[in-house]
Amino acid sequence: MKLKNTFIILVMVGVIVSCATNPFTGKKTMAIVPNSQLFPTAFAQYDQFLTENKVIKGTSDAAMVTRVGQKIAVAAERWLNANGYAGYLNDYKWEYNLVEDKAINAWCMPGGKIVVYTGILPIAKGETGLAAIMGHEVAHALANHGQQRMSAAYVQQGVAIAGNIAIKDEQSRNAFNQYYGIGSQVGVMLPFSRAHETEADKIGLYIMAIAGYNPDEAAELWKRMSTQSSGQAPPELLSTHPSNDSRIANLTSLAPKAKEEAAKFGVTSFR
Ligand SMILES: [Zn+2]
């Protein structure tokens, strides 16, 4: 009995200290639900989402989403390789889909599964604005922000016991949906924290710049987003991405640094 308790405590400690290093910040982050468990769940949920929604194929907008997504993915890989994190994206299975929906929204699930809603395209106002959106959403995924929120919630609920964290039962699937916000299935996604937003803004700017998109556009995009929020249909993206004037100021001041970062990769002109 005593041995068993000791074993349980060891397992719990093992789980709690199972931290991952965020390559973009160098910070240790909590990862109770490992990618090896998270990715298959994410991939299955993504496929299900695509079967339940209208995916747009063969239009110039759909082609633009794919083109921007591919450039963002390549840029992320280049940045990680150059910073000693080759292999970080090995288990990623990038996919980019445009979905017919008037919601002003976009997201990236763990493992690089991206959806852009047609409703956000008028605010993106072209390829560079779209790159700002996709760069930001990909940044959340790369930095494991959803995973951190999910892990933190597990700890709060005292669920940090090895046997209970596999994402296979109903409760865990619901938690996954809540923290990764798979649109219509759940409808409620918890907002990202201010700290996570700031981090995703910075990472997103670097990636879009390395991909050849002008990082100055990111501040303009968020200006358009907040103007829209005073209209009749506030952007869904803002419900998960609390925003304010300091975000726009921060993006403006970081844009030159993003261009310097891109220059290290030989990217000096931007579209
Ligand atoms: Zn965000």
Coordinates of C-alpha atoms and ligand atoms in Angstrom, one line a residue:
M1 CA 0.0 0.0 0.0
K2 CA 2.8 2.4 1.0
L3 CA 4.7 1.5 -2.1
K4 CA 1.6 2.1 -4.2
N5 CA 1.2 5.6 -2.7
T6 CA 4.8 6.4 -3.3
F7 CA 4.4 5.3 -6.9
I8 CA 1.3 7.6 -7.3
I9 CA 3.2 10.5 -5.8
L10 CA 6.1 9.9 -8.1
V11 CA 3.8 9.7 -11.1
M12 CA 2.1 13.0 -10.1
V13 CA 5.4 14.7 -9.6
G14 CA 6.6 13.4 -13.0
V15 CA 3.5 14.8 -14.6
I16 CA 3.7 18.1 -12.9
V17 CA 7.3 18.8 -13.8
S18 CA 6.8 17.6 -17.4
C19 CA 7.5 20.9 -18.8
A20 CA 8.3 21.8 -22.4
T21 CA 10.6 24.7 -23.4
N22 CA 9.0 27.3 -25.6
P23 CA 11.6 27.9 -28.3
F24 CA 10.3 31.4 -29.0
T25 CA 10.7 32.6 -25.4
G26 CA 13.1 30.1 -23.9
K27 CA 10.6 29.8 -21.0
K28 CA 9.6 26.5 -19.5
T29 CA 5.9 25.9 -20.0
M30 CA 3.6 23.4 -18.4
A31 CA 2.7 20.5 -20.7
I32 CA 0.6 18.0 -18.9
V33 CA -1.0 16.9 -22.0
P34 CA 1.9 15.9 -24.3
N35 CA 1.9 16.6 -28.1
S36 CA 1.9 12.9 -28.7
Q37 CA -1.6 12.8 -27.2
L38 CA -2.7 16.2 -28.3
F39 CA -1.9 16.0 -32.0
P40 CA -3.9 12.8 -32.9
T41 CA -6.9 14.3 -31.0
A42 CA -6.5 17.6 -32.8
F43 CA -6.2 16.0 -36.2
A44 CA -9.3 13.9 -35.7
Q45 CA -11.3 17.0 -34.5
Y46 CA -10.1 19.0 -37.4
D47 CA -11.2 16.3 -39.9
Q48 CA -14.5 16.1 -38.3
F49 CA -14.9 19.9 -38.4
L50 CA -14.1 19.9 -42.1
T51 CA -16.8 17.3 -42.8
E52 CA -19.4 19.4 -40.9
N53 CA -18.6 22.7 -42.6
K54 CA -18.4 23.9 -46.1
V55 CA -14.8 23.9 -47.2
I56 CA -14.1 26.2 -50.2
K57 CA -11.9 24.8 -52.9
G58 CA -10.7 26.1 -56.2
T59 CA -11.3 29.8 -55.7
S60 CA -8.6 32.5 -55.7
D61 CA -9.4 33.1 -52.0
A62 CA -8.9 29.4 -51.2
A63 CA -5.6 29.5 -53.1
M64 CA -4.6 32.6 -51.1
V65 CA -5.2 30.9 -47.8
T66 CA -3.1 27.9 -48.9
R67 CA -0.3 30.1 -50.3
V68 CA -0.1 32.3 -47.1
G69 CA -0.3 29.2 -44.9
Q70 CA 2.6 27.5 -46.8
K71 CA 4.8 30.5 -46.6
I72 CA 4.0 30.9 -42.9
A73 CA 4.9 27.3 -42.2
V74 CA 8.2 27.5 -44.1
A75 CA 9.1 30.7 -42.3
A76 CA 8.3 29.1 -38.9
E77 CA 10.5 26.2 -39.8
R78 CA 13.4 28.4 -41.0
W79 CA 13.2 30.4 -37.8
L80 CA 13.2 27.3 -35.6
N81 CA 16.0 25.6 -37.5
A82 CA 18.2 28.8 -37.2
N83 CA 17.6 29.0 -33.5
G84 CA 18.6 25.4 -32.6
Y85 CA 15.1 23.9 -32.7
A86 CA 15.4 21.7 -35.8
G87 CA 12.8 19.0 -35.6
Y88 CA 10.4 21.0 -33.4
L89 CA 7.8 20.8 -36.2
N90 CA 8.4 17.1 -37.1
D91 CA 5.0 16.0 -35.9
Y92 CA 3.2 18.9 -37.5
K93 CA 0.9 18.1 -40.3
W94 CA 0.2 21.5 -41.8
E95 CA -3.2 22.0 -43.4
Y96 CA -4.9 25.2 -44.5
N97 CA -8.6 25.5 -45.3
L98 CA -11.0 28.3 -46.1
V99 CA -14.5 27.6 -44.7
E100 CA -17.7 29.3 -45.8
D101 CA -18.9 31.1 -42.6
K102 CA -19.7 34.8 -42.0
A103 CA -18.0 34.6 -38.6
I104 CA -15.0 36.9 -38.4
N105 CA -12.6 34.2 -37.2
A106 CA -9.6 32.0 -37.8
W107 CA -7.7 29.5 -35.8
C108 CA -4.8 27.1 -35.7
M109 CA -5.1 23.8 -33.8
P110 CA -2.1 21.9 -32.4
G111 CA 0.0 20.4 -35.1
G112 CA -0.7 23.1 -37.7
K113 CA -4.3 22.6 -38.6
I114 CA -5.7 25.9 -39.7
V115 CA -9.1 27.2 -40.6
V116 CA -9.8 30.7 -42.0
Y117 CA -13.5 31.8 -42.2
T118 CA -14.7 33.7 -45.2
G119 CA -16.1 36.3 -42.9
I120 CA -12.6 37.5 -41.9
L121 CA -11.4 38.1 -45.5
P122 CA -12.9 41.6 -45.8
I123 CA -11.1 42.7 -42.6
A124 CA -7.9 40.9 -43.8
K125 CA -8.2 43.1 -46.9
G126 CA -5.7 41.1 -48.9
E127 CA -2.8 38.7 -48.6
T128 CA -0.7 40.7 -46.2
G129 CA -3.5 41.2 -43.7
L130 CA -4.3 37.5 -44.0
A131 CA -0.6 36.7 -43.3
A132 CA -0.9 38.8 -40.1
I133 CA -3.9 36.8 -38.9
M134 CA -2.5 33.4 -39.8
G135 CA 1.0 34.3 -38.4
H136 CA -0.7 35.2 -35.1
E137 CA -2.8 32.1 -34.9
V138 CA 0.1 29.8 -35.9
A139 CA 2.1 31.6 -33.1
H140 CA -0.4 30.5 -30.5
A141 CA -0.1 26.9 -31.7
L142 CA 3.7 27.0 -31.9
A143 CA 4.0 28.4 -28.4
N144 CA 1.5 25.8 -27.1
H145 CA -0.8 28.4 -25.6
G146 CA -3.9 26.3 -25.8
Q147 CA -2.1 23.4 -24.3
Q148 CA -0.9 25.6 -21.4
R149 CA -4.4 26.7 -20.7
M150 CA -5.7 23.2 -20.8
S151 CA -2.9 21.9 -18.5
A152 CA -3.5 24.8 -16.1
A153 CA -7.2 23.9 -15.9
Y154 CA -6.3 20.3 -15.3
V155 CA -4.1 21.2 -12.4
Q156 CA -6.8 23.5 -10.9
Q157 CA -9.3 20.7 -11.1
G158 CA -6.8 18.3 -9.5
V159 CA -6.9 16.1 -12.5
A160 CA -3.1 15.8 -12.7
I161 CA -3.0 12.1 -12.3
A162 CA -1.5 10.1 -15.2
G163 CA -4.4 7.8 -15.8
N164 CA -6.9 10.7 -16.2
I165 CA -5.2 12.9 -18.7
A166 CA -5.5 10.8 -21.8
I167 CA -7.9 12.7 -24.1
K168 CA -10.3 9.9 -24.8
D169 CA -13.2 10.3 -22.5
E170 CA -16.1 12.7 -23.0
Q171 CA -15.0 15.2 -20.3
S172 CA -11.5 15.5 -21.8
R173 CA -12.8 16.0 -25.3
N174 CA -15.0 18.8 -24.0
A175 CA -12.0 20.4 -22.3
F176 CA -10.1 20.1 -25.6
N177 CA -12.9 21.8 -27.5
Q178 CA -13.2 24.5 -24.9
Y179 CA -9.5 25.4 -25.0
Y180 CA -9.1 25.1 -28.8
G181 CA -12.5 26.5 -29.7
I182 CA -13.6 24.4 -32.6
G183 CA -16.2 26.8 -33.7
S184 CA -19.8 25.6 -34.0
Q185 CA -19.3 22.4 -32.1
V186 CA -18.8 24.1 -28.8
G187 CA -19.1 27.8 -29.5
V188 CA -17.4 28.9 -26.4
M189 CA -13.7 29.3 -26.3
L190 CA -11.9 30.9 -23.4
P191 CA -10.1 34.1 -24.2
F192 CA -6.3 34.1 -24.5
S193 CA -4.6 35.9 -21.7
R194 CA -2.9 39.3 -22.3
A195 CA 0.5 37.7 -21.8
H196 CA -0.2 35.0 -24.4
E197 CA -1.6 37.6 -26.8
T198 CA 1.6 39.7 -26.5
E199 CA 3.7 36.6 -27.1
A200 CA 1.7 35.6 -30.1
D201 CA 1.8 39.1 -31.6
K202 CA 5.6 39.1 -31.4
I203 CA 6.1 35.6 -32.8
G204 CA 3.5 36.2 -35.5
L205 CA 5.2 39.4 -36.6
Y206 CA 8.6 37.6 -36.9
I207 CA 7.1 34.8 -38.9
M208 CA 5.1 37.0 -41.3
A209 CA 8.2 39.1 -41.9
I210 CA 10.4 36.1 -42.6
A211 CA 7.6 34.9 -44.9
G212 CA 8.1 38.1 -46.9
Y213 CA 5.0 40.0 -45.7
N214 CA 5.2 43.5 -44.4
P215 CA 4.9 43.4 -40.6
D216 CA 3.6 47.0 -40.6
E217 CA 0.3 45.6 -41.7
A218 CA -0.4 43.8 -38.4
A219 CA -1.1 47.0 -36.5
E220 CA -3.4 48.2 -39.4
L221 CA -5.2 44.8 -39.3
W222 CA -6.0 45.1 -35.6
K223 CA -7.1 48.7 -36.1
R224 CA -9.6 47.4 -38.6
M225 CA -10.6 44.6 -36.3
S226 CA -11.4 47.0 -33.4
T227 CA -13.3 49.4 -35.7
Q228 CA -15.4 46.4 -36.7
S229 CA -16.1 45.6 -33.0
S230 CA -18.3 48.8 -32.7
G231 CA -20.5 47.6 -35.5
Q232 CA -23.5 45.2 -35.3
A233 CA -21.5 42.0 -35.5
P234 CA -18.4 42.1 -33.4
P235 CA -15.6 39.8 -34.6
E236 CA -15.6 36.4 -33.0
L237 CA -11.8 36.7 -33.1
L238 CA -12.0 39.5 -30.5
S239 CA -13.9 37.3 -28.1
T240 CA -10.9 35.0 -27.8
H241 CA -8.4 37.8 -28.4
P242 CA -9.0 40.6 -26.0
S243 CA -7.5 43.7 -27.6
N244 CA -6.9 47.3 -26.8
D245 CA -4.8 50.3 -27.9
S246 CA -1.7 49.0 -26.2
R247 CA -1.7 46.0 -28.5
I248 CA -1.6 48.3 -31.6
A249 CA 1.1 50.4 -30.1
N250 CA 3.1 47.3 -29.3
L251 CA 2.7 45.9 -32.8
T252 CA 3.8 49.2 -34.3
S253 CA 7.0 49.3 -32.1
L254 CA 7.9 45.7 -32.8
A255 CA 7.5 45.9 -36.6
P256 CA 11.0 47.2 -37.2
K257 CA 12.5 44.4 -35.1
A258 CA 10.6 41.9 -37.2
K259 CA 12.1 43.4 -40.3
E260 CA 15.6 43.1 -38.7
E261 CA 14.8 39.4 -37.9
A262 CA 13.7 38.8 -41.5
A263 CA 16.9 40.4 -42.8
K264 CA 18.9 37.6 -41.0
F265 CA 17.1 35.3 -43.5
G266 CA 17.9 37.4 -46.5
V267 CA 14.4 38.8 -46.6
T268 CA 14.6 42.6 -47.1
S269 CA 11.6 43.4 -49.3
F270 CA 8.0 42.9 -48.3
R271 CA 4.7 42.7 -50.0
Ligands
ZN1 ZN -4.3 35.6 -30.2

